[in-house]
JSON list of C-alpha atoms and ligand atoms in Angstrom, two decimals:
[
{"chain": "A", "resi": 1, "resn": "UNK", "atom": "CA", "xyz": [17.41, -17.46, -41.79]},
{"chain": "A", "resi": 2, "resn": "UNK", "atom": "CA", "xyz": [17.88, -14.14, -43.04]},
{"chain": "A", "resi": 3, "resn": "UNK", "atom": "CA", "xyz": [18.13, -11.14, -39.84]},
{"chain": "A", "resi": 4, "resn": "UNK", "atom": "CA", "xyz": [14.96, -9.12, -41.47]},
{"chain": "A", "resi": 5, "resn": "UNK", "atom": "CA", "xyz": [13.33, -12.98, -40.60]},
{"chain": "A", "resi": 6, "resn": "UNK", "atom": "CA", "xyz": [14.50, -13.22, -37.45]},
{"chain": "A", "resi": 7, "resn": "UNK", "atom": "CA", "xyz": [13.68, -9.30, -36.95]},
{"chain": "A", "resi": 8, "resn": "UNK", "atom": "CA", "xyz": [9.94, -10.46, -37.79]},
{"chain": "A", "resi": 9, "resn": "UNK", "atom": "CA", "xyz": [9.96, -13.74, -35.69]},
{"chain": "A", "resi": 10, "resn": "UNK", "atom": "CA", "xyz": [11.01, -11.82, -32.89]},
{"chain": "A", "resi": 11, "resn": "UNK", "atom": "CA", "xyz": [8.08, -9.56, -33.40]},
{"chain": "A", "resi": 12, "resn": "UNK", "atom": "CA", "xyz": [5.59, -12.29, -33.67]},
{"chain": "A", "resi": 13, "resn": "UNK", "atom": "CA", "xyz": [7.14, -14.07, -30.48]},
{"chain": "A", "resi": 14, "resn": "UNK", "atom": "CA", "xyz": [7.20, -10.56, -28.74]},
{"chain": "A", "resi": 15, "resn": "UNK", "atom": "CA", "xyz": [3.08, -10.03, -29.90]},
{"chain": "A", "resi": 16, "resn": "UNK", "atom": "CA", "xyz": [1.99, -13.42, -28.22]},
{"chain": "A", "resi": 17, "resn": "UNK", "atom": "CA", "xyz": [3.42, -13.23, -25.48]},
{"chain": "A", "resi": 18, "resn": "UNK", "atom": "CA", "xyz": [2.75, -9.79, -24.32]},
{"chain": "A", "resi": 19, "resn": "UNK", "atom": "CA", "xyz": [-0.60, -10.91, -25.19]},
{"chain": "A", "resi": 20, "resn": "UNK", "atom": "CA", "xyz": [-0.94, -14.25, -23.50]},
{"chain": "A", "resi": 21, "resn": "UNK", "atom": "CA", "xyz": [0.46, -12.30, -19.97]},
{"chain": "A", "resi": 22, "resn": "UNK", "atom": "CA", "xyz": [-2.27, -9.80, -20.67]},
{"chain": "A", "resi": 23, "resn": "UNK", "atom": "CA", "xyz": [-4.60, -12.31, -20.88]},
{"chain": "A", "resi": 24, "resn": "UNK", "atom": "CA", "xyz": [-3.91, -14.87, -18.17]},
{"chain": "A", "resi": 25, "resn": "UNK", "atom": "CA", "xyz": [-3.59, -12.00, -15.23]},
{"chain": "A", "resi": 26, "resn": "UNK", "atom": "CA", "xyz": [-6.80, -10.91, -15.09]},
{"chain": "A", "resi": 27, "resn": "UNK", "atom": "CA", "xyz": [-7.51, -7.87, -13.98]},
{"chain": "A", "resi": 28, "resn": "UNK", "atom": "CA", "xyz": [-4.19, -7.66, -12.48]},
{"chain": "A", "resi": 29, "resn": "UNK", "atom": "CA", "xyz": [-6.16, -7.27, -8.98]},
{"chain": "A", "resi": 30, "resn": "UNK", "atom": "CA", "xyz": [-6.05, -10.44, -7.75]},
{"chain": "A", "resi": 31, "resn": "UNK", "atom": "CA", "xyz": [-2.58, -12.35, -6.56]},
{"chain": "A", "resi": 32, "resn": "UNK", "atom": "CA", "xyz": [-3.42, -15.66, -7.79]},
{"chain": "A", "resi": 33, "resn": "UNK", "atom": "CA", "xyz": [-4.39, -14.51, -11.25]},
{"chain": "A", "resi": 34, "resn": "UNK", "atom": "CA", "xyz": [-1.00, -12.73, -11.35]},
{"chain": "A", "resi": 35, "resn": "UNK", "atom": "CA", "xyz": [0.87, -15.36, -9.68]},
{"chain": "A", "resi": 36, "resn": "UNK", "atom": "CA", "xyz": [0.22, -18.16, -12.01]},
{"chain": "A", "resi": 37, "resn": "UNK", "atom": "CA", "xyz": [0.91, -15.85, -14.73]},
{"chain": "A", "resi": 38, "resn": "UNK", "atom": "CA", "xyz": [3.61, -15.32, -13.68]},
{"chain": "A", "resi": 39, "resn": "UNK", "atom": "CA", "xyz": [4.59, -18.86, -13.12]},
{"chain": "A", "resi": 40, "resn": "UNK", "atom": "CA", "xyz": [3.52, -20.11, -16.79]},
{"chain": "A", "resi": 41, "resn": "UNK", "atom": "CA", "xyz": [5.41, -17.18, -18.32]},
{"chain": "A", "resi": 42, "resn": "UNK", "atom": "CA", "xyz": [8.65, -18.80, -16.38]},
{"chain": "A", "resi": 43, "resn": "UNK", "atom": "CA", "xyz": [7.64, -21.96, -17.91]},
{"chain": "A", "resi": 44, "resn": "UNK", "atom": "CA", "xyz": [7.47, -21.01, -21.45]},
{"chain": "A", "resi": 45, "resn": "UNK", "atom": "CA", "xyz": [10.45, -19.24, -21.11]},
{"chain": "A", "resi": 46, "resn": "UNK", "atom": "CA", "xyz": [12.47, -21.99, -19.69]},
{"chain": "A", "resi": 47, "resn": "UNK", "atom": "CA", "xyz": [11.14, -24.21, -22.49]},
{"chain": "A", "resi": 48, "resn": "UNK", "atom": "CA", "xyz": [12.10, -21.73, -24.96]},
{"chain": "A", "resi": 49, "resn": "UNK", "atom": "CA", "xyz": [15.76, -21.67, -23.14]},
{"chain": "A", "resi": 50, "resn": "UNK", "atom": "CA", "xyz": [15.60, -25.18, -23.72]},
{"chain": "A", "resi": 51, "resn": "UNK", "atom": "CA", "xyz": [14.89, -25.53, -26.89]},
{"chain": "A", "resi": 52, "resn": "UNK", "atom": "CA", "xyz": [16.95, -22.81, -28.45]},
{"chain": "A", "resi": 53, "resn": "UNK", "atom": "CA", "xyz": [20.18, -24.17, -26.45]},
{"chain": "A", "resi": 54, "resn": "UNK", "atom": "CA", "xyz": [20.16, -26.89, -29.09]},
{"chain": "A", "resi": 55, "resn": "UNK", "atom": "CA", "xyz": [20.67, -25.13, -31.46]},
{"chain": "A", "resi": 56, "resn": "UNK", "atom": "CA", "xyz": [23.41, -23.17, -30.33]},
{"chain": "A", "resi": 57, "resn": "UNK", "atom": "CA", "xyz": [26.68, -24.47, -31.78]},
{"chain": "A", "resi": 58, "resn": "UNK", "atom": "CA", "xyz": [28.47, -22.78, -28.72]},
{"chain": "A", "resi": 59, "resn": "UNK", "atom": "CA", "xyz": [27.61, -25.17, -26.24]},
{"chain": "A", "resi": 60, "resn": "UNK", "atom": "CA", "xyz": [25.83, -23.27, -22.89]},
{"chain": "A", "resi": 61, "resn": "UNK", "atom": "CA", "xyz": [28.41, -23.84, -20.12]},
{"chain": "A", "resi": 62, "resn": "UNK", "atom": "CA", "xyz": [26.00, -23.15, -17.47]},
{"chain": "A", "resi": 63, "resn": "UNK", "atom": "CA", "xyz": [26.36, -26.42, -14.35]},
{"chain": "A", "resi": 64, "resn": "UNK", "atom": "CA", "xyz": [24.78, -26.99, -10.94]},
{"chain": "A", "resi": 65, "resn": "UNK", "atom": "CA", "xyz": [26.77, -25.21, -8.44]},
{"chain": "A", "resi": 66, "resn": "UNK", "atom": "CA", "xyz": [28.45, -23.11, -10.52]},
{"chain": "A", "resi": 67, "resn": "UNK", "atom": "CA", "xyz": [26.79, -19.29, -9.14]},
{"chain": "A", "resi": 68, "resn": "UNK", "atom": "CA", "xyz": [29.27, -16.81, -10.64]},
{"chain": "A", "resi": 69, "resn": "UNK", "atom": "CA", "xyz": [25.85, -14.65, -11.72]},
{"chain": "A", "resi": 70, "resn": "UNK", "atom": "CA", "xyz": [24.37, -14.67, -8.25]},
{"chain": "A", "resi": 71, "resn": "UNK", "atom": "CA", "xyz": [26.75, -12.48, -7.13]},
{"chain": "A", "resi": 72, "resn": "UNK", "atom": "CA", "xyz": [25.25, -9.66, -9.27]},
{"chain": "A", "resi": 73, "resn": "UNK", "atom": "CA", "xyz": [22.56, -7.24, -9.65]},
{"chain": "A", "resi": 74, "resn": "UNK", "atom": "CA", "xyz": [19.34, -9.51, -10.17]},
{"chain": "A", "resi": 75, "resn": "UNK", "atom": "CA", "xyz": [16.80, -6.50, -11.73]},
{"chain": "A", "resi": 76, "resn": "UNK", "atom": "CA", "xyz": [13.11, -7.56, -10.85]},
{"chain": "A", "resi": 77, "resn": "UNK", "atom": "CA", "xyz": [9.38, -7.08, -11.39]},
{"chain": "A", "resi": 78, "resn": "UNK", "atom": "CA", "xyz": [7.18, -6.21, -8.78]},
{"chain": "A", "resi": 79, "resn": "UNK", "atom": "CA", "xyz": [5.36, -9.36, -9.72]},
{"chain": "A", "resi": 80, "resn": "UNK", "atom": "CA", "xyz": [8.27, -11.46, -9.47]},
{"chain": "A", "resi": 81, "resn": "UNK", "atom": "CA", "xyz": [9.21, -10.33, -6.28]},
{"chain": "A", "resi": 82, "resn": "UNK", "atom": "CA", "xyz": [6.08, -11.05, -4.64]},
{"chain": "A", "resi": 83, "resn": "UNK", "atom": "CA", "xyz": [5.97, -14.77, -6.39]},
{"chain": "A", "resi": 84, "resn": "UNK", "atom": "CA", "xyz": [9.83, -15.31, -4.93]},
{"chain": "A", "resi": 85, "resn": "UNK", "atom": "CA", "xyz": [7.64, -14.04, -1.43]},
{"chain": "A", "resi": 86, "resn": "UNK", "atom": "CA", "xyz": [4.87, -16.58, -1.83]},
{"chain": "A", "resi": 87, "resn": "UNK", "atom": "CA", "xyz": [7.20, -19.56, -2.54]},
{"chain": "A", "resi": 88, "resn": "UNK", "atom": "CA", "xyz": [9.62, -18.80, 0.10]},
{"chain": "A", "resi": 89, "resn": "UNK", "atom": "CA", "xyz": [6.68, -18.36, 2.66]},
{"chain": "A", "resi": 90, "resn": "UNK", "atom": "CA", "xyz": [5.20, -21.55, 1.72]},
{"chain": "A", "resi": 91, "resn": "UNK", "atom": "CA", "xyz": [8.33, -23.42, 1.86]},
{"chain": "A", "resi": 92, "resn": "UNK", "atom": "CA", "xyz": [10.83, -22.03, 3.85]},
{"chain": "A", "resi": 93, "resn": "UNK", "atom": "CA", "xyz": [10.84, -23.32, 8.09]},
{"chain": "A", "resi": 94, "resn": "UNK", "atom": "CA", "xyz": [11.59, -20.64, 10.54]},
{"chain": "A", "resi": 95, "resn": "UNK", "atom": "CA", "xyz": [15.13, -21.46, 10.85]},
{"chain": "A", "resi": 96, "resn": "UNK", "atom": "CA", "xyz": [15.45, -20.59, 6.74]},
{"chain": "A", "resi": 97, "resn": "UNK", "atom": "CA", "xyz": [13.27, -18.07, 6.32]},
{"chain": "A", "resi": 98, "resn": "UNK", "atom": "CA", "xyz": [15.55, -16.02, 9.33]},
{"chain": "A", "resi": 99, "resn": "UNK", "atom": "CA", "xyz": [18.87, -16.84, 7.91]},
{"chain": "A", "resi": 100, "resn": "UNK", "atom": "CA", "xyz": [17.18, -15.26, 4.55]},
{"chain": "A", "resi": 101, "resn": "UNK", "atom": "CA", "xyz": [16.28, -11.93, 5.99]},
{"chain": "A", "resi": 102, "resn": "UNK", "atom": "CA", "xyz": [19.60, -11.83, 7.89]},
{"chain": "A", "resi": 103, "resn": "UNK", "atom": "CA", "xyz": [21.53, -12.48, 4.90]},
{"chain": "A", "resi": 104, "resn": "UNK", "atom": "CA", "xyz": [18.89, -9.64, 2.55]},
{"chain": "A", "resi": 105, "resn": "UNK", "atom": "CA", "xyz": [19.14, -7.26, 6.28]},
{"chain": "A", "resi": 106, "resn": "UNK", "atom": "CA", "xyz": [23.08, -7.69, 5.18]},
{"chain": "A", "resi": 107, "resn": "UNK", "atom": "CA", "xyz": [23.10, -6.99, 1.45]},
{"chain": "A", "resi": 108, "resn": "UNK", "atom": "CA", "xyz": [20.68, -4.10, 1.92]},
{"chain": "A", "resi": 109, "resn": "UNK", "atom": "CA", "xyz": [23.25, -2.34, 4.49]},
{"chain": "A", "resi": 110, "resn": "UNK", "atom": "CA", "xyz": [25.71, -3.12, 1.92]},
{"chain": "A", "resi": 111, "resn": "UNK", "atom": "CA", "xyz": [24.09, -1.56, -0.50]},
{"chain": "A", "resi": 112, "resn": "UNK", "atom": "CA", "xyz": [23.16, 1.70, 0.80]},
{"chain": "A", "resi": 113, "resn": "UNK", "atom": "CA", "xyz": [26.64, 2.48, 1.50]},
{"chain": "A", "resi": 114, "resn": "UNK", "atom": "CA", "xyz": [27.66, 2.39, -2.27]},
{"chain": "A", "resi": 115, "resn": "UNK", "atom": "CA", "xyz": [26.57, 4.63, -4.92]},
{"chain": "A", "resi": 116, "resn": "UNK", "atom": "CA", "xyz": [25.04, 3.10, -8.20]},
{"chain": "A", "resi": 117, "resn": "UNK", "atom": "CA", "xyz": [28.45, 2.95, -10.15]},
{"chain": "A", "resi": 118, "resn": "UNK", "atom": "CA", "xyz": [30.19, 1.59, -7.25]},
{"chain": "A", "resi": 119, "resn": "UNK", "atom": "CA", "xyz": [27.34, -1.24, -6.97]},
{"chain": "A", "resi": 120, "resn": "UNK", "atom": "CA", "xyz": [27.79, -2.94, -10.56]},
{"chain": "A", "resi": 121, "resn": "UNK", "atom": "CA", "xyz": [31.18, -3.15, -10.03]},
{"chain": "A", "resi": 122, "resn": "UNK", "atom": "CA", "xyz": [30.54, -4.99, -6.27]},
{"chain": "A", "resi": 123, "resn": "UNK", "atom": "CA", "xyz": [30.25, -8.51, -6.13]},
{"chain": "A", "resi": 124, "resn": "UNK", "atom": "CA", "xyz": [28.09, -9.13, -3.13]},
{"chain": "A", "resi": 125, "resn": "UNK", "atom": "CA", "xyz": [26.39, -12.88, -2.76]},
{"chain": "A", "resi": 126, "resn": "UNK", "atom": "CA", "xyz": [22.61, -13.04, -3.56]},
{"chain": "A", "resi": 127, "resn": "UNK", "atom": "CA", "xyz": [20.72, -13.58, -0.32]},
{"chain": "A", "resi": 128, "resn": "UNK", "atom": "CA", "xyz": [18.74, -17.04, -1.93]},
{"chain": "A", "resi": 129, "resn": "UNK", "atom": "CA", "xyz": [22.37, -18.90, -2.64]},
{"chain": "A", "resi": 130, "resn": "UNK", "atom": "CA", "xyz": [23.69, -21.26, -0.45]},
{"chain": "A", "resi": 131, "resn": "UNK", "atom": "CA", "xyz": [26.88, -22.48, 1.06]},
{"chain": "A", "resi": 132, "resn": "UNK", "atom": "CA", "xyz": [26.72, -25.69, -2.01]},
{"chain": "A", "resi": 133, "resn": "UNK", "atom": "CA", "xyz": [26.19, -22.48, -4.50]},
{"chain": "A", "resi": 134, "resn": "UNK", "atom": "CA", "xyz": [22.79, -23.80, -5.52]},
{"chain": "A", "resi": 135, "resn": "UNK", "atom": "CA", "xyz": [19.40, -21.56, -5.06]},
{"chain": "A", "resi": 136, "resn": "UNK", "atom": "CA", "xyz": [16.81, -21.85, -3.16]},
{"chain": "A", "resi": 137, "resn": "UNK", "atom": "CA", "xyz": [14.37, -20.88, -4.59]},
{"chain": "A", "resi": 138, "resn": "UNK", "atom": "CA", "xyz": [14.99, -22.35, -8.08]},
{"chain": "A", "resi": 139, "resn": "UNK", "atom": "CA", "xyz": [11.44, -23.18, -9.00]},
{"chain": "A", "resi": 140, "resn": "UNK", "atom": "CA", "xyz": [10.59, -19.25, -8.04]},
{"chain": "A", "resi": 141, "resn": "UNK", "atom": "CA", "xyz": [14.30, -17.84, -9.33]},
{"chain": "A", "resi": 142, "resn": "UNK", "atom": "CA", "xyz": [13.21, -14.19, -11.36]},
{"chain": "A", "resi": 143, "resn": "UNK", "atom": "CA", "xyz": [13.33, -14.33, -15.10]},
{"chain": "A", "resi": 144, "resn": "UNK", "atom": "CA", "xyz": [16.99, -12.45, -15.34]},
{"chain": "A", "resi": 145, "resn": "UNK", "atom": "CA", "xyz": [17.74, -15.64, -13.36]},
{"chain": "A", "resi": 146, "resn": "UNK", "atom": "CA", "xyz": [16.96, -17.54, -15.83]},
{"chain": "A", "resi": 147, "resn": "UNK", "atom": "CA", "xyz": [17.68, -15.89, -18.80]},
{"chain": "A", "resi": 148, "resn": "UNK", "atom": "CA", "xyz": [21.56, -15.32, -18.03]},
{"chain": "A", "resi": 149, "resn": "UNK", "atom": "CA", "xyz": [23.42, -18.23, -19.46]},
{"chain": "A", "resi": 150, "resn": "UNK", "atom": "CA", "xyz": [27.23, -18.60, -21.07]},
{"chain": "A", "resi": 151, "resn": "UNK", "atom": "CA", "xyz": [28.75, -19.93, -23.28]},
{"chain": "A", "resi": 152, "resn": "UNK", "atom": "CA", "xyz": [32.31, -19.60, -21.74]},
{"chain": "A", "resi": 153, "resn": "UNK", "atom": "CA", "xyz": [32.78, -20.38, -18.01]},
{"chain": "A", "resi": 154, "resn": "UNK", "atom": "CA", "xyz": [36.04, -18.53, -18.06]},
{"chain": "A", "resi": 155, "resn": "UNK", "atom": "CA", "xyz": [34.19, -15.26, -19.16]},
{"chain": "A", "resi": 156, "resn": "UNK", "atom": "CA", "xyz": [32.37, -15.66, -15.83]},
{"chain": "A", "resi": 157, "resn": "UNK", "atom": "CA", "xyz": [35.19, -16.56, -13.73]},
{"chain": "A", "resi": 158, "resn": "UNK", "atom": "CA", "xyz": [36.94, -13.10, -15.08]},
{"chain": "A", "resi": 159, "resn": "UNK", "atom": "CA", "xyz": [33.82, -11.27, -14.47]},
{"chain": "A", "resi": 160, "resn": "UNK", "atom": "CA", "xyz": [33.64, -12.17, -11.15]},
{"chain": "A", "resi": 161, "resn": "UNK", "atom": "CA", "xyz": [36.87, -12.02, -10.00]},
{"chain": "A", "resi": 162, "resn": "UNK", "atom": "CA", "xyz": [37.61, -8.69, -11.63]},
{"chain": "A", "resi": 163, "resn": "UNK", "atom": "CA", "xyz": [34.14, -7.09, -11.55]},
{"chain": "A", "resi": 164, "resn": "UNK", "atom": "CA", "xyz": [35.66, -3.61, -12.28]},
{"chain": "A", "resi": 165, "resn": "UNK", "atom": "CA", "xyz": [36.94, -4.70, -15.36]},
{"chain": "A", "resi": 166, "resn": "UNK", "atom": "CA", "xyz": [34.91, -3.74, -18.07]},
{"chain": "A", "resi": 167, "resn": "UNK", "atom": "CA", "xyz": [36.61, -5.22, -21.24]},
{"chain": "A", "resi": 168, "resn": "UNK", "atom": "CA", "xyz": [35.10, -8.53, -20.35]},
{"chain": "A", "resi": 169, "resn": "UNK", "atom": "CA", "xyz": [34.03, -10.20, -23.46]},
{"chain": "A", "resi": 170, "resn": "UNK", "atom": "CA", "xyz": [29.70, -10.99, -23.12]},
{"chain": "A", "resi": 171, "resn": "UNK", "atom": "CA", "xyz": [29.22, -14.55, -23.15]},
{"chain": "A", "resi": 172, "resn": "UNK", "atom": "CA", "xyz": [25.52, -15.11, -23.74]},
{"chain": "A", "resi": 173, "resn": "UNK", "atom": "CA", "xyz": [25.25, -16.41, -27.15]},
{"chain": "A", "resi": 174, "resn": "UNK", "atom": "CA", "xyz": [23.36, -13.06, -29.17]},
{"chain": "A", "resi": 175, "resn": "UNK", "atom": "CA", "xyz": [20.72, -15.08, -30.99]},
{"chain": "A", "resi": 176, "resn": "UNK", "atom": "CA", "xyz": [19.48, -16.76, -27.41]},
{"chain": "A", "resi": 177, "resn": "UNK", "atom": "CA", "xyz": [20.20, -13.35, -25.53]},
{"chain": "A", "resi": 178, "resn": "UNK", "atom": "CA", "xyz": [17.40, -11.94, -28.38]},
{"chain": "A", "resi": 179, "resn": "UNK", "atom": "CA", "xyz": [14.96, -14.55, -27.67]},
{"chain": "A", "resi": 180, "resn": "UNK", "atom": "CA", "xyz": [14.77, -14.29, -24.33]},
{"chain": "A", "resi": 181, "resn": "UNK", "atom": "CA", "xyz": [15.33, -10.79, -24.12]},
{"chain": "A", "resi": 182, "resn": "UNK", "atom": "CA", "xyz": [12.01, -10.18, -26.16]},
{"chain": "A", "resi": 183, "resn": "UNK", "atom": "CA", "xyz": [10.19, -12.69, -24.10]},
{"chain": "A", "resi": 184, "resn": "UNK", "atom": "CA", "xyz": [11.06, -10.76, -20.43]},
{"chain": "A", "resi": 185, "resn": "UNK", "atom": "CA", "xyz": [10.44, -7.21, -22.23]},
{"chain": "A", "resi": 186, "resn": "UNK", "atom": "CA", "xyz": [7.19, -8.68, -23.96]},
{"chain": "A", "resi": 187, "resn": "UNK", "atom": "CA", "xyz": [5.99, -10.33, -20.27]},
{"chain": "A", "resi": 188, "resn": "UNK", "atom": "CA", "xyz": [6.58, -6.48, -18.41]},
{"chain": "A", "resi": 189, "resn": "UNK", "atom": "CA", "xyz": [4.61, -5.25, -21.26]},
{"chain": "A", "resi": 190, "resn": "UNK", "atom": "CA", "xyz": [2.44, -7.47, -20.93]},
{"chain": "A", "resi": 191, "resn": "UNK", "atom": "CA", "xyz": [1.77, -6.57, -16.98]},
{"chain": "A", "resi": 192, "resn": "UNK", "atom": "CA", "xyz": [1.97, -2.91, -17.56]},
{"chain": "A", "resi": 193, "resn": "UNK", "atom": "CA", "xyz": [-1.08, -3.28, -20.16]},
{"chain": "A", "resi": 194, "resn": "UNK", "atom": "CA", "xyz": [-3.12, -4.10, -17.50]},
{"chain": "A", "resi": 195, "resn": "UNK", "atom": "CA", "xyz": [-1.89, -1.47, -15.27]},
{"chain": "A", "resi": 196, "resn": "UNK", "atom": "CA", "xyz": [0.64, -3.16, -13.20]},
{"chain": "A", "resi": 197, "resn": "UNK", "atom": "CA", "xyz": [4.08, -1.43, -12.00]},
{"chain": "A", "resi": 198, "resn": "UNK", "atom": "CA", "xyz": [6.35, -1.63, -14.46]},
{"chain": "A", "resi": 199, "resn": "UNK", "atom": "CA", "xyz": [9.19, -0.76, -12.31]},
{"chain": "A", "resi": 200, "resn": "UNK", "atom": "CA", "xyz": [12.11, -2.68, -12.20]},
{"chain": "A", "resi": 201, "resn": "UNK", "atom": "CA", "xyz": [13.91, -3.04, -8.44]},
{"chain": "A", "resi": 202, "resn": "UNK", "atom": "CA", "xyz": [17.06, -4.74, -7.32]},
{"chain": "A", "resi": 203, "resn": "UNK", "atom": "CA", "xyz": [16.07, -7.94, -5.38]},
{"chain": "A", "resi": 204, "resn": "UNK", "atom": "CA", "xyz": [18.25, -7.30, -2.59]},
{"chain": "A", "resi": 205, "resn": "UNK", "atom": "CA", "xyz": [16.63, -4.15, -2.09]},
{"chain": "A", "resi": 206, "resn": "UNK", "atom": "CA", "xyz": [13.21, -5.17, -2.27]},
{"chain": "A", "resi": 207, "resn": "UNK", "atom": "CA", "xyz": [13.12, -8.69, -0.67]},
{"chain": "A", "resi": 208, "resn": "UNK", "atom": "CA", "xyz": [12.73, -8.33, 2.74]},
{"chain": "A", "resi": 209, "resn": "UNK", "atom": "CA", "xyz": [9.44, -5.45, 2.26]},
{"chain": "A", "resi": 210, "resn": "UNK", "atom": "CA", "xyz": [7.74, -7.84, -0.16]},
{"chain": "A", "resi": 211, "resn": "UNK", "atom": "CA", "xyz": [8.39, -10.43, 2.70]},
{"chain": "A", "resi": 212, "resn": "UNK", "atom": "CA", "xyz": [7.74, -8.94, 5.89]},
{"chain": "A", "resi": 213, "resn": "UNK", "atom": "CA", "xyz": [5.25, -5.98, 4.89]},
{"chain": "A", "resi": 214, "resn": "UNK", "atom": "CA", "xyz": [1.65, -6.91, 3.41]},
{"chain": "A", "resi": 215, "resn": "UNK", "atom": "CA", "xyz": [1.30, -3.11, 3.25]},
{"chain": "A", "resi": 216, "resn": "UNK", "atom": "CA", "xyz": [3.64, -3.33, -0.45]},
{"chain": "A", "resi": 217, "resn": "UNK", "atom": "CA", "xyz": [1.62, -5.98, -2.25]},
{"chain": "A", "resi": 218, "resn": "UNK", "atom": "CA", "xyz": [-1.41, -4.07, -1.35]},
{"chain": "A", "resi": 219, "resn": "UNK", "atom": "CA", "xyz": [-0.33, -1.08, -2.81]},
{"chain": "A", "resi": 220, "resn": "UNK", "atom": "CA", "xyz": [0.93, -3.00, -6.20]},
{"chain": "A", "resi": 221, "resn": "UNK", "atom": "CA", "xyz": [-2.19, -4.72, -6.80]},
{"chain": "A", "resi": 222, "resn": "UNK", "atom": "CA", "xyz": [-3.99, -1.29, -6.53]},
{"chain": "A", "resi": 223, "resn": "UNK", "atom": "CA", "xyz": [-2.36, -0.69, -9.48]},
{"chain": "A", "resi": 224, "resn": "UNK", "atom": "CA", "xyz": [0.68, 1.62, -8.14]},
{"chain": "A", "resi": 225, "resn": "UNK", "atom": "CA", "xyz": [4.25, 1.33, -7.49]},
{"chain": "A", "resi": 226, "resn": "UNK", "atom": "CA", "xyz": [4.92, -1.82, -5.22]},
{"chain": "A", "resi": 227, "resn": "UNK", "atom": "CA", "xyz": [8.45, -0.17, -3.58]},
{"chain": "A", "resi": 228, "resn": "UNK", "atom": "CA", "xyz": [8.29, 3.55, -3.71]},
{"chain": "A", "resi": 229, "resn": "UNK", "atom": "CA", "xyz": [11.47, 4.12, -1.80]},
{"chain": "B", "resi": 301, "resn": "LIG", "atom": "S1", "xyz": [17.61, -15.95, -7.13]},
{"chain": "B", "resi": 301, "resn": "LIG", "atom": "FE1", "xyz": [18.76, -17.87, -7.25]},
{"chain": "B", "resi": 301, "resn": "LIG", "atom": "S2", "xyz": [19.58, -17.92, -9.36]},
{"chain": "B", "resi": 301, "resn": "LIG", "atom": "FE2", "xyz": [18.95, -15.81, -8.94]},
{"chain": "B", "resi": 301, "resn": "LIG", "atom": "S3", "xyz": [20.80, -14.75, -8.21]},
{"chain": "B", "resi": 301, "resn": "LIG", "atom": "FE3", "xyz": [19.68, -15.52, -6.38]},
{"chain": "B", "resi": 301, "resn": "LIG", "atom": "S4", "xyz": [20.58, -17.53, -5.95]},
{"chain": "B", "resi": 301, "resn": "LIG", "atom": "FE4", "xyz": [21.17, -16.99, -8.05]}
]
């Protein structure tokens, strides 16, 4: 395929599925509208993953347990971070759900003691991984979650043990890193259109208000920004 066809598949992929998130939340007013379309958009995407990693002559090196990427800066939507919410305050017992906002109480002290280029180069554990490395939250995991894959383990090994370095080759194989790049921007499009915050937050900043504070959701599904600190 030629890159001017690509450039126009891209385009088409990028049309439909702005316009399929458009359509399937609604008015953008009501959670469970925006929930589930949220929740099929993470579907199609992880069938798309799926279907363009076999095609990839680079094999994806991505395993269970291996969580060199959930040690950094996970960028979220507003309407990701309250679906991570939902699931983890359906699923999680007491016990979990404390150890979570310990861990998030944690990061977010962490955080506000660096400035912004001192925090890309900061590994500092995801609040949702545990001890085995696995998530959990998996089923809920944001779409940067999902999209980051590799095709060299090494490359993430480096990454993470030198995260100052920036000479790091980029792992993700380019043609999947397209796809799926145009599907995330075309699903925040597709939000915005219907008035939604198109912010984008850090997770660890974000996690514990869209858990513990009703106040934020409120304020996103009146159509303005979830987080405004
Ligand atoms: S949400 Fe899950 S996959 Fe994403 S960084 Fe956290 S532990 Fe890793």
């Amino acid at each position: 395929m030629s890159q001017d066809e690509f450039q126009q598949q891209l385009k088409v992929a990028y049309e439909n599925e702005r316009d399929l998130v458009t359509k399937q939340c609604g008015d953008g007013a009501k959670f469970d509208s925006v929930n589930n379309a949220t929740k099929t958009f993470y579907q199609r995407l992880d069938d798309t993953i799926k279907g363009a990693s076999m095609h990839v002559s680079e094999g994806v090196d991505c395993r269970q347990g291996c969580s060199y990427c959930c040690y950094f800066r996970v960028d979220v939507s507003a309407n990701e971070v309250f679906t991570l919410a939902d699931y983890v305050q359906s699923t999680f017992d007491k016990n979990d759900l404390d150890n979570l906002l310990q861990k998030a109480t944690d990061n977010k002290k962490k955080i506000s003691m660096l400035s912004q280029a001192k925090r890309v180069v900061t590994n500092i554990a995801c609040p949702l991984l545990d001890e085995e490395g696995s998530c959990t939250v998996y089923e809920a995991r944001p779409s940067m979650c999902r999209k980051i894959h590799s095709t060299d383990v090494q490359a993430c090994k480096a990454s993470y043990d030198t995260p100052e370095e920036a000479n790091i080759k980029n792992a993700e194989h380019p043609v999947l890193s397209a796809i799926t790049m145009t599907m995330l921007t075309a699903a925040r499009d597709g939000f915005s259109a219907k008035g939604m915050d198109p912010e984008v937050y850090d997770l660890n900043e974000v996690l514990i208000d869209a858990l513990e504070d009703g106040k934020y959701k409120k304020r996103w599904l009146n159509g303005k920004k979830a987080f405004p600190s």
